[in-house]
XYZ file of C-alpha atoms in Angstrom:
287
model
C -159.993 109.390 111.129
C -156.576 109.374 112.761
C -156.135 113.169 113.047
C -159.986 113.002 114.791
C -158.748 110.266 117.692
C -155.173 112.253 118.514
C -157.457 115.664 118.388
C -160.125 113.711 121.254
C -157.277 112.683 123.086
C -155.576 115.920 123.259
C -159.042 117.370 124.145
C -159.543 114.666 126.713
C -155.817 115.488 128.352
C -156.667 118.971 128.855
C -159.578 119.149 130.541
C -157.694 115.926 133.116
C -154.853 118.560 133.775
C -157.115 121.438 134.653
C -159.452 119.088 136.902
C -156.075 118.992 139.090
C -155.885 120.346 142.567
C -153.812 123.584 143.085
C -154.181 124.550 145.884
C -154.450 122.248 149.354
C -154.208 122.286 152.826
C -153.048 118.895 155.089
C -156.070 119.847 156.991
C -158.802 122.102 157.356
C -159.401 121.940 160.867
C -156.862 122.948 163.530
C -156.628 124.052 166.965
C -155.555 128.037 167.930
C -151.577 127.949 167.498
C -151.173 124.920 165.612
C -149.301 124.741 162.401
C -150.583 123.613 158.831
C -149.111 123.239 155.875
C -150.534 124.868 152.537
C -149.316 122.897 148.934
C -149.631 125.239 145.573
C -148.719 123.445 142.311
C -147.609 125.017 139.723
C -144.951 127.783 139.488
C -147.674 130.241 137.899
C -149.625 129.713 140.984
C -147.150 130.382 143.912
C -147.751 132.656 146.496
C -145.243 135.022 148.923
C -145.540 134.962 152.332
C -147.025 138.254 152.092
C -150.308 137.655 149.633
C -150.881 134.656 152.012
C -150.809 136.939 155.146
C -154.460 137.889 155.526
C -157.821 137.228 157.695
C -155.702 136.863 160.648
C -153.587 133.832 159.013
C -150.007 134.053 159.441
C -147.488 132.633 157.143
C -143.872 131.183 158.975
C -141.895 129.908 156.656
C -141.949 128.644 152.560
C -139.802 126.285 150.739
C -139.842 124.828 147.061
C -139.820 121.415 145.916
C -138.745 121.957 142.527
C -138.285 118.271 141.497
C -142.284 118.473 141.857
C -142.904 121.373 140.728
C -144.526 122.357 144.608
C -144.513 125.467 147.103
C -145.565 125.099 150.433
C -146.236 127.053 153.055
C -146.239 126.662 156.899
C -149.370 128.527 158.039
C -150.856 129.368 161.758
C -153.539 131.191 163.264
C -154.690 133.098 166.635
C -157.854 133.552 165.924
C -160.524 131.272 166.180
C -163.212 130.604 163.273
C -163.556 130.293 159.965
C -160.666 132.052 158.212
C -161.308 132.181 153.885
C -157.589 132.138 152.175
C -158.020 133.897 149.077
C -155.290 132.567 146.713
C -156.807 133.609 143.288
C -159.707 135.379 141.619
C -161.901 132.399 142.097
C -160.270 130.493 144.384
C -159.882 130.388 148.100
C -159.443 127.872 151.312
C -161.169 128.189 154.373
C -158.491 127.158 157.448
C -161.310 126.313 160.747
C -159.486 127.329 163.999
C -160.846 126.450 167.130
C -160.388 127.296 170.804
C -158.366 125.243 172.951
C -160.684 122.768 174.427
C -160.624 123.228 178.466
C -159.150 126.277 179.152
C -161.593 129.490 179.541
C -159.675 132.066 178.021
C -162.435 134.772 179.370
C -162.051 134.345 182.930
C -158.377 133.104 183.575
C -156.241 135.128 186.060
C -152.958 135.893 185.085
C -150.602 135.865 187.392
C -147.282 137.625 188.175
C -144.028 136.057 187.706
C -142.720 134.046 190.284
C -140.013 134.932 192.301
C -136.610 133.178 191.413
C -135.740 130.775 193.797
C -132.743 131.135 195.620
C -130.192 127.724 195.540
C -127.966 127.040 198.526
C -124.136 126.965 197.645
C -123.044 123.790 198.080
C -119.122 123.359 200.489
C -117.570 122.642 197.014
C -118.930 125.865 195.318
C -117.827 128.055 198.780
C -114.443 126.309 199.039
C -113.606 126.929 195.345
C -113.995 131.089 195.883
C -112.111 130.252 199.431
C -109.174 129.205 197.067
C -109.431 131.743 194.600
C -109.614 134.428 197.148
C -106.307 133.260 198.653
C -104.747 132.913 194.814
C -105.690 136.539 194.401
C -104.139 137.397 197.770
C -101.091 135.331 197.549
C -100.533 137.028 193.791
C -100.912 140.629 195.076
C -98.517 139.739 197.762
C -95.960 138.056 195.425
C -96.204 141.221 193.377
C -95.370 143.762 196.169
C -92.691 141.504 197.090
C -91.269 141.345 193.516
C -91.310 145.166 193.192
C -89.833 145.834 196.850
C -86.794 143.522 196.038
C -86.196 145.065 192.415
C -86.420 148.425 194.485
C -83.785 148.107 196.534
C -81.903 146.027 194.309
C -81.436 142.900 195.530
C -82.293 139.160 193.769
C -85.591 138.045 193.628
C -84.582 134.647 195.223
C -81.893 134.268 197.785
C -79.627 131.471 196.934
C -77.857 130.330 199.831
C -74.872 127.688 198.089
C -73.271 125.011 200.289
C -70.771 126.291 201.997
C -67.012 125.150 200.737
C -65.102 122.385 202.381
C -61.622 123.212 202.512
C -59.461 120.277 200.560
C -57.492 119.399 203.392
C -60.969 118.579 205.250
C -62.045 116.809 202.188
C -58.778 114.586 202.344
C -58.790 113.937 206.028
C -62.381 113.000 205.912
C -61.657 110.669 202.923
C -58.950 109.178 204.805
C -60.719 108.661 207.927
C -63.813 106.730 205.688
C -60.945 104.805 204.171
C -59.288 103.979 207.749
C -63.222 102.778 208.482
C -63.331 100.274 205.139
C -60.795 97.827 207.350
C -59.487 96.696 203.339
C -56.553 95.664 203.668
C -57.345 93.865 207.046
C -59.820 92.069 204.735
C -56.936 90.919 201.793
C -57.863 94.313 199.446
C -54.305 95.483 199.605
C -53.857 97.000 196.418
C -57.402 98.274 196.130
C -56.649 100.495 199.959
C -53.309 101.786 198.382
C -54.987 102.385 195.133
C -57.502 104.386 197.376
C -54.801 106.127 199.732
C -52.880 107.508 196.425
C -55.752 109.068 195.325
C -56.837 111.143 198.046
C -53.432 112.322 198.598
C -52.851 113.171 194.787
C -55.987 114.750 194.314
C -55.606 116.458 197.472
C -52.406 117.809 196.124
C -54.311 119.079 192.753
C -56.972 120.860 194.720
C -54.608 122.934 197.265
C -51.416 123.186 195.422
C -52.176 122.970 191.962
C -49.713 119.668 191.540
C -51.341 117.573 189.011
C -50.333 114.571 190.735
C -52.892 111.992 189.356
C -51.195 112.309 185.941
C -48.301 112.045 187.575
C -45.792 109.035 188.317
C -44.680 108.718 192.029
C -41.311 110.330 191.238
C -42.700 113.251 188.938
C -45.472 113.861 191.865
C -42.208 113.780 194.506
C -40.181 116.373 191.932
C -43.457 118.279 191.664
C -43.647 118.859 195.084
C -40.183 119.737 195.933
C -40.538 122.510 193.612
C -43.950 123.543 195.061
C -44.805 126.064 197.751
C -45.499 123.512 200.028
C -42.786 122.026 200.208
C -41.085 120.413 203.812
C -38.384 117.671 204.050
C -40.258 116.180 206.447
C -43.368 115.923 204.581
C -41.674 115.182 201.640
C -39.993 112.401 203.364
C -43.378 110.814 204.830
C -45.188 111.180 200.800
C -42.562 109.451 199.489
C -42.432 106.317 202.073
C -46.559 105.954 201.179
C -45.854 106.422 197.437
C -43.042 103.547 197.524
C -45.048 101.673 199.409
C -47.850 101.644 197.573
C -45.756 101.282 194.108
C -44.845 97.831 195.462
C -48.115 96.362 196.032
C -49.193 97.885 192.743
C -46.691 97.093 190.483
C -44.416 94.841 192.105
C -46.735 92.740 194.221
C -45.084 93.137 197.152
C -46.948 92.425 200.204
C -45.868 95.058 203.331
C -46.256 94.155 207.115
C -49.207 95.230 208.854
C -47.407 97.797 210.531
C -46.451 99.205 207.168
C -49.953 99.266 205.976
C -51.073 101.415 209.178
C -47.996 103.649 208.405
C -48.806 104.309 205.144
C -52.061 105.737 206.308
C -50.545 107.405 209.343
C -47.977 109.351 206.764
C -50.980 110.405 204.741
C -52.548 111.687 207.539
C -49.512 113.912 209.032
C -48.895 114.555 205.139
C -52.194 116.433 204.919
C -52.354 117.948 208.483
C -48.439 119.676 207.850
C -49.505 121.550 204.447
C -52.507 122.648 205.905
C -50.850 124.315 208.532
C -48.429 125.865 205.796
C -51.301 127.145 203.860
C -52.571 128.620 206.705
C -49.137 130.313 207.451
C -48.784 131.363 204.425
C -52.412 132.817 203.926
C -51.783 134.492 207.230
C -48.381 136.258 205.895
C -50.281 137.658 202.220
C -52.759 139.260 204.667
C -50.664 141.168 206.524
């Protein structure tokens, strides 16, 4: 009795599966152009794109849902009526395409293509060729320039460098600024013979090559004897402003007024007298 009931069953299970729907369309009914999609189950039962191309009904694309055991198909049409998809021996579709509702696809005109319209440039568009046009120009002329230099052999760029102040300019003009500071007028002794010293030593390292800010006063006043430039009288005026100002600096002396504008007045001359004997000599290695 047992074997009977599982043999009904299995019977009964059968003819279920086969009463299952193969083949189906999401509709039936659609309008000339539109898209529907056709669902096959059943890998025995799929279709290509090819076997489903017929009666005027176009297949587009096809993709498998194999986690359902499904193929479907995007279908169209351009044709309207009744179009029979024939997707076995026995069985077939029929897609129903129908006009577009509205438009009288008899009588309509068709029309040539219009013109292209023609858009006004606006300032920013015209003023942006404006400035390539002159980056074009100004590179063509930068070029012509470049090659007429290398040409004739001359740098690309002119450097014109400051021209050189002569040292004894350099000190005098020092001195002058340093006359101008009224210091020691205001109680900065040792800072204006500090000052003073120092334009006079490094004067002496520029133009004479006396390395007279390492120097003490007395190896600056040996230095100098034993120089090119050297003149008892100038000699004598450098070493009354060295003295001088090695007793405000190190002995704390405190000169006279007078003494202060001599020291500045023996710089001065100092200066002036070996730039005349520069030029005297320069004038004598000339000849």
């Amino acid at each position: 009795m047992k074997k009977i009931c599982l043999f009904l069953i299995a019977i009964v299970l059968c003819l279920s599966g086969s009463a299952q729907v193969i083949y189906q369309l999401d509709t039936n009914n659609i309008t000339i152009g539109d898209q529907v999609t056709l669902s096959i189950k059943g890998v025995e039962n799929y279709r290509t794109m090819e076997e489903l191309n017929q009666n005027g009904v176009i297949a587009l694309k096809q993709w498998v849902d194999t986690t359902k055991g499904m193929q479907y198909t995007t279908l169209t049409c351009f044709d309207e009526g009744d179009h029979s998809i024939k997707l076995g021996e026995e069985d077939s579709l029929v897609l129903v395409v129908k006009d577009v509702e509205g438009v009288d696809t008899v009588n309509v005109q068709i029309k040539d293509i219009a013109p292209i319209i023609k858009v006004k440039y606006t300032f920013w568009e015209i003023f942006r060729w404006i400035l390539l046009g002159l980056a074009v120009a100004a590179l063509i002329v930068g070029i012509i320039y470049i090659v007429k230099r290398m040409k004739a052999h001359k740098p690309i760029i002119e450097l014109h460098p400051e021209p050189v102040i002569p040292p004894d300019e350099r000190a005098l003009k020092a001195l002058e600024e340093l006359r101008r500071k009224e210091m020691w007028q205001s109680g900065k002794v040792k800072e204006y013979y500090t000052e003073l010293t120092d334009i006079v030593r490094n004067y002496l390292e520029e133009a004479w090559n006396i390395n007279s800010t390492d120097m003490t006063s007395d190896e600056t006043l040996e230095a100098y004897h034993d120089s090119k430039a050297f003149n008892e009288g100038c000699e004598a005026k450098l070493r009354q402003m060295l003295r001088t100002a090695d007793m405000v600096k190190f002995a704390k002396g405190e000169p006279l007024p007078n003494e202060h504008t001599q020291a500045m007045n023996h710089a001065v001359e100092f200066v002036d007298a070996l730039a005349d004997i520069s030029r005297q000599q320069s004038a004598v290695n000339s000849q």
